[in-house]
XYZ file of C-alpha atoms in Angstrom:
654
model
C -31.715 -19.746 -20.897
C -29.238 -22.349 -20.313
C -27.622 -22.227 -16.970
C -23.960 -22.506 -18.588
C -25.113 -19.314 -20.429
C -26.539 -17.350 -17.065
C -22.914 -18.048 -16.273
C -21.059 -16.206 -18.728
C -23.139 -13.419 -18.981
C -22.704 -13.242 -14.763
C -19.039 -13.321 -15.444
C -19.139 -10.658 -18.232
C -20.978 -8.583 -15.956
C -18.933 -8.648 -12.720
C -15.427 -8.416 -14.936
C -16.977 -4.947 -16.423
C -18.401 -3.478 -13.122
C -14.675 -4.617 -11.745
C -12.866 -2.615 -14.370
C -15.660 0.253 -14.485
C -14.919 0.721 -10.628
C -10.950 0.845 -11.374
C -11.404 3.128 -13.762
C -13.566 5.666 -12.103
C -11.628 5.355 -8.933
C -9.880 8.614 -9.391
C -10.730 12.599 -8.572
C -12.202 14.737 -10.889
C -14.356 16.916 -12.361
C -16.393 14.044 -14.708
C -19.588 12.689 -14.116
C -17.858 8.721 -14.424
C -15.185 9.784 -12.304
C -15.734 8.846 -8.332
C -18.908 10.518 -7.612
C -20.323 7.844 -4.959
C -19.833 4.984 -7.463
C -19.550 1.642 -5.016
C -15.859 1.188 -6.142
C -14.703 -0.791 -3.142
C -17.900 -2.729 -3.538
C -16.130 -6.397 -4.901
C -13.131 -6.173 -2.694
C -15.871 -6.301 0.214
C -17.484 -8.933 -1.382
C -14.262 -11.370 -0.813
C -14.860 -13.100 2.525
C -10.751 -13.573 2.527
C -10.580 -9.745 2.991
C -13.258 -9.660 6.006
C -11.642 -13.130 7.942
C -8.878 -11.835 7.926
C -8.912 -8.580 8.751
C -11.542 -9.561 11.904
C -8.981 -12.182 12.949
C -5.585 -9.786 12.633
C -7.759 -6.739 14.065
C -10.813 -8.779 15.844
C -12.888 -6.172 14.364
C -14.858 -6.113 10.804
C -14.955 -2.535 9.042
C -18.421 -2.448 8.286
C -18.786 -2.715 4.809
C -16.912 -6.091 4.539
C -19.989 -7.777 5.824
C -21.157 -8.159 2.166
C -18.576 -11.115 2.487
C -20.935 -12.901 4.878
C -23.671 -12.810 1.582
C -21.147 -14.686 -0.045
C -19.855 -17.066 2.926
C -23.579 -18.229 3.504
C -24.201 -18.995 -0.238
C -21.114 -20.751 -0.249
C -22.372 -22.861 2.427
C -25.743 -23.539 0.412
C -24.335 -23.479 -3.504
C -20.908 -24.417 -3.234
C -17.949 -22.102 -4.722
C -20.549 -20.238 -7.052
C -17.922 -17.240 -6.206
C -15.059 -18.732 -8.269
C -17.245 -19.779 -10.886
C -19.547 -16.565 -11.244
C -18.494 -13.435 -9.956
C -14.196 -13.701 -9.263
C -12.728 -11.162 -12.086
C -9.263 -12.617 -11.948
C -11.007 -16.074 -12.856
C -12.776 -15.174 -15.252
C -9.489 -13.952 -16.804
C -8.173 -17.446 -16.263
C -11.167 -19.071 -17.913
C -10.260 -17.098 -21.224
C -6.425 -17.444 -21.154
C -7.237 -21.501 -20.339
C -9.423 -21.379 -23.793
C -6.618 -19.633 -25.279
C -4.353 -21.986 -24.516
C -6.670 -25.321 -25.366
C -7.506 -24.775 -28.626
C -5.938 -27.041 -31.275
C -5.128 -29.661 -28.256
C -5.892 -32.681 -28.952
C -9.001 -34.341 -26.923
C -6.665 -36.561 -24.693
C -4.317 -33.914 -24.051
C -7.327 -31.795 -22.819
C -8.384 -34.537 -20.567
C -5.233 -34.880 -18.972
C -4.469 -31.579 -18.322
C -8.141 -31.210 -16.276
C -7.097 -34.348 -14.356
C -6.846 -33.473 -10.818
C -3.359 -32.944 -9.054
C -2.964 -33.931 -5.279
C -0.528 -30.730 -5.791
C -3.962 -28.630 -5.352
C -3.683 -28.887 -2.183
C -0.847 -26.220 -1.891
C -3.337 -23.477 -1.907
C -5.100 -24.838 1.660
C -1.637 -25.038 3.317
C -0.904 -21.106 1.622
C -4.446 -20.336 2.706
C -3.921 -21.945 6.586
C -0.217 -19.900 6.562
C -1.836 -16.594 6.133
C -4.561 -16.994 8.469
C -2.149 -17.906 11.403
C -0.326 -14.690 10.273
C -3.012 -12.825 10.731
C -4.702 -14.758 13.414
C -1.535 -14.613 16.127
C -2.527 -11.627 18.066
C -5.652 -13.758 18.894
C -3.364 -16.242 21.205
C -2.127 -13.090 22.914
C -5.400 -12.486 24.464
C -4.087 -14.022 27.859
C -0.631 -12.164 27.925
C -2.723 -8.744 27.119
C -5.278 -9.261 29.912
C -4.824 -7.280 32.909
C -5.003 -8.630 36.638
C -7.695 -6.561 37.883
C -10.155 -8.066 34.629
C -12.361 -10.301 36.006
C -11.554 -12.989 33.238
C -7.846 -12.973 34.648
C -8.065 -15.594 37.378
C -10.302 -17.917 35.428
C -8.620 -17.645 32.354
C -5.414 -18.778 34.225
C -6.278 -21.939 36.150
C -8.580 -22.740 33.163
C -4.922 -22.599 31.180
C -2.621 -23.742 33.742
C -5.336 -26.890 33.929
C -5.326 -27.195 30.217
C -1.290 -27.449 30.389
C -1.755 -30.504 32.844
C -4.391 -32.188 31.595
C -2.815 -31.857 28.040
C 0.667 -33.309 29.625
C -0.718 -36.756 30.988
C -2.908 -36.699 28.037
C 0.185 -37.165 26.009
C 1.557 -40.473 28.124
C -1.862 -42.229 26.551
C -1.952 -40.999 23.064
C -0.863 -42.107 19.511
C 2.404 -41.138 18.251
C 0.582 -39.150 15.457
C -1.586 -37.258 17.955
C 1.300 -36.340 20.254
C 2.754 -33.885 17.839
C -0.001 -31.023 18.150
C -0.665 -31.477 21.764
C 2.634 -30.759 22.413
C 2.619 -27.852 20.331
C -0.749 -26.579 22.239
C 1.415 -27.014 25.256
C 4.344 -25.236 24.588
C 2.325 -22.230 22.746
C 0.314 -21.965 26.193
C 3.001 -22.053 28.668
C 5.028 -19.684 26.030
C 2.617 -16.877 26.938
C 1.979 -17.208 30.416
C 5.869 -16.959 30.635
C 5.652 -13.383 29.088
C 2.234 -12.587 31.001
C 4.045 -13.545 34.308
C 7.391 -12.011 32.679
C 6.525 -8.730 31.606
C 7.361 -9.410 28.463
C 6.081 -7.643 25.044
C 3.911 -10.630 23.767
C 5.545 -13.155 21.713
C 3.346 -13.611 18.925
C 2.171 -10.560 16.240
C -0.266 -10.264 13.634
C 0.236 -9.379 10.291
C -2.633 -9.304 7.952
C -0.596 -10.820 4.395
C -4.013 -12.332 2.905
C -4.016 -9.572 0.123
C -0.006 -10.917 -1.238
C -2.378 -13.655 -3.043
C -6.016 -13.013 -2.688
C -7.170 -12.663 -6.290
C -9.301 -9.613 -5.907
C -6.458 -7.351 -4.105
C -4.124 -8.988 -6.414
C -5.865 -7.756 -9.383
C -7.102 -4.570 -8.170
C -3.276 -3.842 -7.319
C -2.222 -5.073 -11.209
C -5.216 -3.075 -13.037
C -5.193 -0.041 -10.684
C -1.237 0.382 -10.919
C -0.218 -1.071 -14.043
C -2.819 -1.747 -16.458
C -4.678 1.188 -16.733
C -1.668 3.868 -16.126
C -0.640 2.089 -19.270
C -4.597 2.585 -21.168
C -4.013 5.998 -19.886
C -0.651 6.698 -22.170
C -2.315 4.575 -25.061
C -5.591 5.751 -25.160
C -7.637 6.875 -22.406
C -7.539 9.673 -19.961
C -9.238 8.352 -16.662
C -7.111 10.827 -14.657
C -5.785 14.408 -14.347
C -2.234 13.920 -14.638
C -0.451 10.833 -15.592
C -0.023 8.076 -13.233
C 3.433 6.607 -12.643
C 4.136 4.012 -10.116
C 7.397 2.726 -8.798
C 8.034 -1.237 -9.334
C 4.950 -1.701 -11.169
C 6.814 -3.319 -13.968
C 7.535 -6.095 -11.498
C 3.798 -6.296 -10.478
C 2.771 -6.347 -13.973
C 5.254 -8.816 -14.795
C 3.616 -11.556 -11.861
C 0.039 -10.645 -13.202
C 0.932 -11.655 -16.790
C 3.016 -14.489 -15.188
C -0.455 -16.100 -13.359
C -2.383 -15.558 -16.827
C 0.373 -16.643 -18.794
C 0.697 -19.949 -17.418
C -2.893 -20.483 -18.230
C -1.468 -21.500 -21.471
C 0.076 -24.546 -20.615
C -1.029 -25.495 -17.419
C -5.311 -24.553 -17.018
C -6.734 -22.122 -14.630
C -3.504 -22.801 -12.527
C -3.615 -19.978 -10.163
C -7.504 -21.159 -9.429
C -6.087 -25.028 -8.443
C -2.764 -24.589 -7.054
C -2.459 -20.947 -4.921
C -5.269 -19.578 -4.732
C -6.333 -18.347 -0.832
C -9.486 -17.558 -1.214
C -10.364 -20.050 -3.631
C -8.939 -23.073 -0.561
C -11.162 -20.780 1.823
C -14.324 -21.408 -0.405
C -13.287 -24.914 -1.219
C -13.478 -25.611 2.724
C -16.712 -23.850 3.215
C -18.236 -25.747 0.109
C -17.508 -29.303 1.328
C -20.408 -30.275 2.793
C -22.530 -27.626 0.255
C -26.575 -27.907 0.458
C -26.613 -27.903 -3.595
C -23.861 -29.406 -5.258
C -22.531 -31.266 -8.942
C -23.132 -34.749 -8.893
C -23.545 -38.163 -10.620
C -27.452 -39.415 -10.884
C -26.183 -42.629 -11.923
C -23.219 -44.394 -10.218
C -22.114 -45.871 -14.000
C -21.660 -44.046 -17.155
C -20.274 -44.683 -20.641
C -16.729 -42.964 -19.525
C -16.627 -41.008 -22.600
C -14.845 -38.239 -20.418
C -15.933 -35.282 -22.161
C -17.027 -33.804 -18.883
C -13.404 -33.797 -17.480
C -12.373 -32.148 -20.652
C -14.347 -28.989 -20.170
C -13.735 -29.473 -16.479
C -12.599 -26.095 -15.085
C -11.877 -26.923 -11.409
C -9.834 -30.633 -11.954
C -12.581 -31.466 -9.577
C -12.916 -35.655 -11.449
C -16.562 -34.986 -12.403
C -16.991 -38.557 -14.311
C -15.406 -40.341 -10.964
C -15.961 -39.896 -7.473
C -16.560 -35.577 -7.695
C -14.193 -33.605 -5.373
C -16.735 -31.241 -3.949
C -14.393 -28.697 -2.594
C -12.264 -28.123 -5.806
C -15.844 -28.028 -8.007
C -16.348 -24.223 -8.723
C -19.510 -24.783 -10.386
C -18.413 -24.083 -13.846
C -21.577 -26.384 -15.048
C -19.405 -27.033 -17.999
C -20.228 -31.211 -17.392
C -24.176 -30.621 -17.606
C -23.854 -28.786 -20.587
C -21.649 -30.871 -22.263
C -22.428 -35.074 -20.594
C -25.202 -35.957 -23.926
C -26.293 -38.873 -21.300
C -27.373 -36.084 -18.250
C -26.271 -38.431 -16.050
C -24.769 -35.720 -14.214
C -26.813 -32.797 -12.665
C -27.346 -29.862 -9.899
C -28.559 -31.506 -7.082
C -29.511 -31.473 -3.247
C -27.802 -34.778 -2.919
C -25.075 -36.387 -2.989
C -22.991 -37.535 -6.651
C -24.209 -41.705 -6.899
C -20.912 -42.689 -7.882
C -19.238 -40.872 -4.479
C -17.592 -37.970 -3.186
C -14.416 -37.360 -1.730
C -14.010 -34.574 0.607
C -11.036 -32.664 -0.033
C -8.288 -31.543 1.444
C -7.066 -34.017 3.510
C -4.225 -32.503 4.980
C -1.856 -34.578 6.781
C -1.697 -33.191 10.581
C 2.109 -32.767 9.956
C 1.253 -31.009 7.105
C -1.097 -28.744 8.946
C 1.211 -27.960 11.953
C 3.972 -26.731 9.882
C 1.573 -24.781 7.905
C 0.406 -23.495 10.798
C 3.234 -23.133 13.256
C 5.140 -21.427 10.173
C 2.573 -18.514 10.035
C 2.117 -18.203 13.702
C 6.230 -17.539 13.574
C 7.213 -16.219 10.207
C 6.327 -12.446 11.780
C 8.091 -12.409 14.667
C 10.843 -13.764 12.911
C 10.806 -10.865 10.162
C 10.434 -8.491 12.834
C 13.402 -9.179 14.591
C 14.834 -6.128 12.332
C 13.150 -3.151 14.707
C 11.553 -1.601 12.097
C 8.479 -1.367 14.080
C 10.493 -0.398 17.309
C 13.699 1.812 17.689
C 15.418 1.270 14.162
C 12.163 2.304 12.237
C 12.446 3.291 8.866
C 12.339 7.670 8.665
C 11.569 7.096 5.490
C 8.409 5.422 5.720
C 5.989 8.108 5.227
C 1.977 6.762 5.148
C -0.637 8.780 3.809
C -2.719 10.823 6.475
C -5.418 9.296 8.607
C -2.986 5.986 8.118
C -3.028 3.805 11.752
C 0.035 3.440 14.041
C 2.331 1.213 11.965
C 1.291 -2.245 14.165
C -2.287 -1.912 13.205
C -2.082 -0.790 9.734
C 0.147 -3.593 8.490
C -2.859 -5.285 10.572
C -5.367 -4.101 8.105
C -3.601 -2.996 4.771
C -4.562 -5.540 1.903
C -2.402 -3.770 -0.523
C -5.529 -3.427 -3.278
C -4.072 0.299 -4.792
C -7.354 2.062 -3.974
C -5.414 4.715 -2.041
C -2.881 4.966 -4.859
C -5.192 5.392 -7.782
C -7.426 7.767 -5.832
C -5.160 10.543 -4.975
C -4.694 13.641 -6.937
C -1.325 14.314 -6.697
C -0.203 10.639 -7.287
C 2.130 10.720 -4.775
C 0.768 7.519 -2.847
C 2.781 5.151 -3.885
C 3.316 1.049 -3.384
C 6.232 0.409 -0.992
C 9.263 -1.616 -1.992
C 11.291 -3.178 0.644
C 10.806 0.443 3.207
C 8.738 -0.822 5.718
C 10.285 -4.471 5.627
C 9.315 -7.838 3.787
C 5.675 -8.008 5.717
C 4.967 -3.790 4.025
C 5.841 -4.376 0.456
C 2.928 -3.080 -1.734
C 1.527 -1.161 1.187
C 1.046 2.520 0.353
C 3.691 5.330 1.392
C 4.270 8.753 0.002
C 7.199 9.405 -2.191
C 7.075 13.609 -2.684
C 9.552 12.900 -5.712
C 6.348 11.769 -7.966
C 3.199 13.018 -9.713
C 1.814 16.686 -9.710
C 2.575 18.428 -6.079
C 2.729 16.882 -2.659
C 0.150 15.875 -0.347
C -2.693 18.251 -0.116
C -3.320 19.198 2.894
C -7.160 19.882 1.992
C -7.646 16.133 0.772
C -9.058 13.157 2.187
C -9.568 11.192 -0.031
C -7.802 7.854 0.549
C -8.755 7.026 3.886
C -12.924 7.028 2.676
C -11.885 4.729 -0.416
C -10.194 2.271 1.911
C -11.880 -0.705 2.402
C -10.190 -2.394 5.819
C -9.815 1.010 7.328
C -5.785 0.557 7.545
C -6.123 4.216 6.785
C -8.777 5.576 8.668
C -11.697 8.024 6.747
C -10.819 12.029 8.060
C -13.422 15.066 8.227
C -11.473 18.302 6.460
C -11.725 19.584 9.777
C -9.613 17.124 11.745
C -6.908 16.965 8.524
C -6.415 20.816 8.936
C -7.114 21.267 12.692
C -9.863 22.980 12.697
C -13.329 23.681 14.623
C -13.385 20.571 16.913
C -9.876 19.872 16.346
C -8.108 22.980 17.192
C -6.679 21.467 20.302
C -4.695 18.426 18.537
C -4.150 20.495 15.601
C -3.730 19.532 12.104
C -2.845 15.470 10.937
C 0.820 15.594 10.642
C 2.215 12.978 8.077
C 5.723 14.138 8.892
C 8.296 16.797 8.886
C 10.568 18.577 6.516
C 13.680 18.762 7.318
C 16.810 21.033 5.386
C 19.813 19.347 3.874
C 22.181 22.291 4.050
C 24.642 20.687 1.969
C 22.374 20.748 -0.769
C 20.287 24.034 -0.274
C 21.127 26.606 -2.680
C 20.970 29.158 -0.419
C 23.223 27.510 2.415
C 25.809 25.745 0.222
C 25.981 27.442 -2.924
C 25.422 30.679 -2.785
C 22.008 30.688 -4.880
C 18.959 32.585 -4.004
C 16.102 30.388 -3.582
C 13.037 30.717 -1.791
C 11.176 27.785 -3.769
C 10.204 25.374 -0.596
C 9.313 28.692 1.456
C 7.084 30.283 -1.333
C 5.215 27.085 -1.983
C 4.311 25.925 2.016
C 0.471 25.852 2.091
C 0.095 26.166 5.846
C -0.911 29.252 7.302
C 1.110 30.604 9.138
C 4.038 29.140 6.571
C 5.850 26.752 8.146
C 8.970 28.053 6.527
C 10.640 31.188 7.161
C 13.787 32.738 6.163
C 16.487 34.000 7.317
C 18.465 37.278 5.323
C 21.672 36.983 4.501
C 24.477 38.974 2.946
C 27.427 36.700 1.259
C 29.928 38.018 -0.855
C 30.767 36.404 -4.119
C 33.973 35.259 -5.325
C 35.657 37.418 -7.889
C 39.279 36.391 -9.079
C 40.344 39.883 -9.518
C 39.248 43.104 -7.265
C 37.111 44.956 -8.584
C 38.638 48.397 -8.781
C 36.540 51.923 -8.547
C 37.548 54.192 -11.058
C 34.773 56.675 -11.406
C 31.222 58.222 -10.591
C 28.260 59.371 -12.548
C 25.082 59.508 -10.413
C 24.400 56.145 -9.420
C 26.367 54.629 -12.325
C 29.532 53.420 -10.487
C 32.405 52.423 -13.612
C 34.913 49.696 -12.724
C 38.407 48.850 -13.726
C 39.303 44.562 -13.559
C 37.566 41.837 -15.273
C 34.658 42.646 -17.117
C 31.491 41.502 -16.075
C 28.535 39.658 -17.297
C 26.368 42.024 -18.547
C 22.793 41.785 -16.731
C 23.691 39.318 -14.913
C 23.501 41.093 -11.389
C 20.393 42.959 -12.841
C 18.001 40.435 -10.997
C 17.545 41.809 -7.545
C 18.784 39.475 -5.536
C 22.577 41.267 -5.915
C 23.902 44.177 -4.112
C 27.355 45.607 -3.341
C 29.611 47.568 -0.789
C 32.652 49.371 -0.144
C 35.429 47.356 1.543
C 36.893 49.367 4.454
C 33.796 51.912 3.815
C 32.785 52.824 7.257
C 29.029 52.793 5.876
C 28.729 49.213 5.054
C 25.508 48.575 4.083
C 24.577 47.105 1.042
C 23.095 48.727 -2.393
C 21.171 47.111 -4.528
C 22.151 46.721 -8.015
C 19.497 46.979 -10.557
C 21.426 46.822 -13.831
C 25.036 46.197 -14.829
C 27.397 45.980 -18.016
C 30.776 44.906 -18.670
C 32.284 47.631 -17.061
C 29.677 49.469 -15.250
C 27.386 48.654 -12.488
C 24.202 51.245 -11.196
C 22.906 51.314 -7.979
C 19.122 51.988 -6.667
C 18.615 55.914 -6.079
C 17.025 55.337 -2.774
C 20.280 54.238 -1.360
C 22.954 56.345 -2.811
C 26.181 56.499 -0.701
C 27.093 59.915 1.052
C 29.823 61.112 0.463
C 31.128 59.072 -2.524
C 33.732 56.542 -2.041
C 37.011 57.229 -3.605
C 38.267 56.226 -6.563
C 40.947 53.483 -6.506
C 38.204 51.835 -3.629
C 37.266 48.543 -3.939
C 33.982 47.291 -4.644
C 32.270 44.107 -3.080
C 29.747 42.243 -4.610
C 27.240 40.845 -2.418
C 23.954 38.609 -2.753
C 20.942 38.359 -0.962
C 20.178 35.198 0.458
C 16.933 33.855 2.192
C 18.042 30.763 4.012
C 15.079 28.670 5.018
C 14.376 26.912 8.469
C 11.437 24.618 9.152
C 9.054 25.642 12.116
C 8.526 22.243 13.508
C 5.706 23.568 15.379
C 3.706 24.339 12.384
C 4.984 21.221 9.305
C 2.297 18.758 8.498
C 5.113 16.942 6.514
C 2.827 17.506 2.994
C 5.648 17.203 0.863
C 4.977 20.357 -1.446
C 8.581 21.809 -0.702
C 10.220 18.629 -1.875
C 8.172 17.736 -4.675
C 9.283 21.570 -5.595
C 12.455 22.276 -4.728
C 14.920 22.529 -7.872
C 17.614 20.271 -6.906
C 16.380 17.646 -8.856
C 18.187 14.434 -7.612
C 18.223 14.320 -3.983
C 16.614 16.967 -2.813
C 17.725 20.007 -0.719
C 14.144 19.733 1.569
C 12.799 16.512 2.377
C 10.010 15.005 4.369
C 10.556 11.947 7.197
C 8.338 10.273 9.377
C 9.095 12.145 12.525
C 6.912 14.221 14.068
C 3.813 12.176 12.824
C 0.569 12.185 14.755
C -0.012 8.620 14.271
C 2.528 7.599 16.705
C 3.739 9.176 19.715
C 7.390 7.624 19.693
C 8.146 10.133 16.952
C 7.092 12.994 18.288
C 9.938 15.460 18.260
C 11.444 16.420 21.730
C 10.615 20.325 21.017
C 6.786 19.511 21.347
C 6.955 16.804 24.156
C 9.176 19.915 26.028
C 6.736 23.148 24.727
C 10.175 25.041 23.525
C 13.687 24.362 22.434
C 16.199 23.332 25.129
């Protein structure tokens, strides 16, 4: 079997596995739905996911150890992941093949020439990793004076600053920039510690925005599979709808269709994972290269080259994605996959200027503190930002979430949605709860999303912890927010209309929503005057009544000015008559000419904040179809002590 045939088989296999994991990542009864399928495996193979998580949190989620295998093999074999495994790269290759059909050979060769702008992806990688690693630089400010390492680190930092300061005086001009930056950074960290201020630098994991594996999972989970469900598939118990799916899908399609013009555009110019693997493969033990310095220069190898790595001359190893097309097309067999260097020489890229490297790094380190000036992680937090159950505190959550969409795909009620800017720019496409969508609210017996999160941004819960049972009785159930009643929009409060939908649907036991009964007099433009009685049947004169309108069980009546003011239940009515329940007759009957008052029995809802877990079922079921009359916000969520409501802190209302 040819090596290029083996590669295509590998690409088809991993692409099929990828789509299969997207399809089965949903709850249901069928054997092909989530029943132990390793739906996170391809994400766990992505070393950029693991590296970004380690830098941002100083921990590595166990499943992400798969990425170490990819790193090890890349150092030995080169960028095999891009050419043999990456499903996004496979789609780019297919679109590139369609784009170059019927093009002259000269144009195909020109399109595959190395472009110096391919270094852009390394700048993007440095920027994203710097944004993730900022907390590592804060370790000095986080140390306690009681820590045995504290005096040594203080002394070492001060010495380094002094030595670097003297070094600047004798160093060349082009080397002073980086040292000056290091001095300023260390000085700022020392100042932040001794001044008692919050750390100047903050981490946020943003690699998922451009990392091809999370990007493709997000696009397929939230756009392509739901579209396929509408057309010919039924992969989920309910049709899936996702906010912002049009924008996500447009970016995905744009990344694909640009290949019709520029071959493998995303892989060559944008992909941060490709940049990371390119850095690891610069000195790979095995590599593509020429066996002889001189060749016929037919350039057929460059016509088929997918990495634009110039195999006909001095090959650029870091850009080679091991497509092996050059081996397959070289008639003279002067290109080989070998353990030695290319006979015609090699170019080790990227050769980023120090100034460009410094700009990318400083931009990544400073961008998160700059965009957090809005205070959304402090007192200006957005109450509409309700995270799934098990979500870590917001700072840590943003340091882990890669925006892959797995939690949104598995949610059985479709209540987990991609965020827009509710959590700021850095929170775009992270999971939030929208209780108006889907089949219901967040089921308080469901723990699926945390068990599918590949980085632990949503930690896995047990049913006992979620529901506050057994060992978790004292902390109580996981709360994701609290329901608040908008009395200006609630039927019983604002419009004299009976409604107890929220209370009836509350799943908590005892219920977190209770009601208080109120009898409210209906507005009637013409007084209803009693003209006669017959058993429990009252004859009225005045404006005619709408037949059977008051027979629902919610309407009552009383006599204005009568000492016996207890309301009587109406069981039926016609245009001129009302029949009351025989269980509560008037004794004696009111006199003719008395005025009858029509009352409606209202059950006005209240929320018990000690019992409400913020599941949002009440909001989903509220009959006010626009802005709901009862809405869940993030107050009192379990993951944040700062959002605890005052009555819970005090134990009683004050």
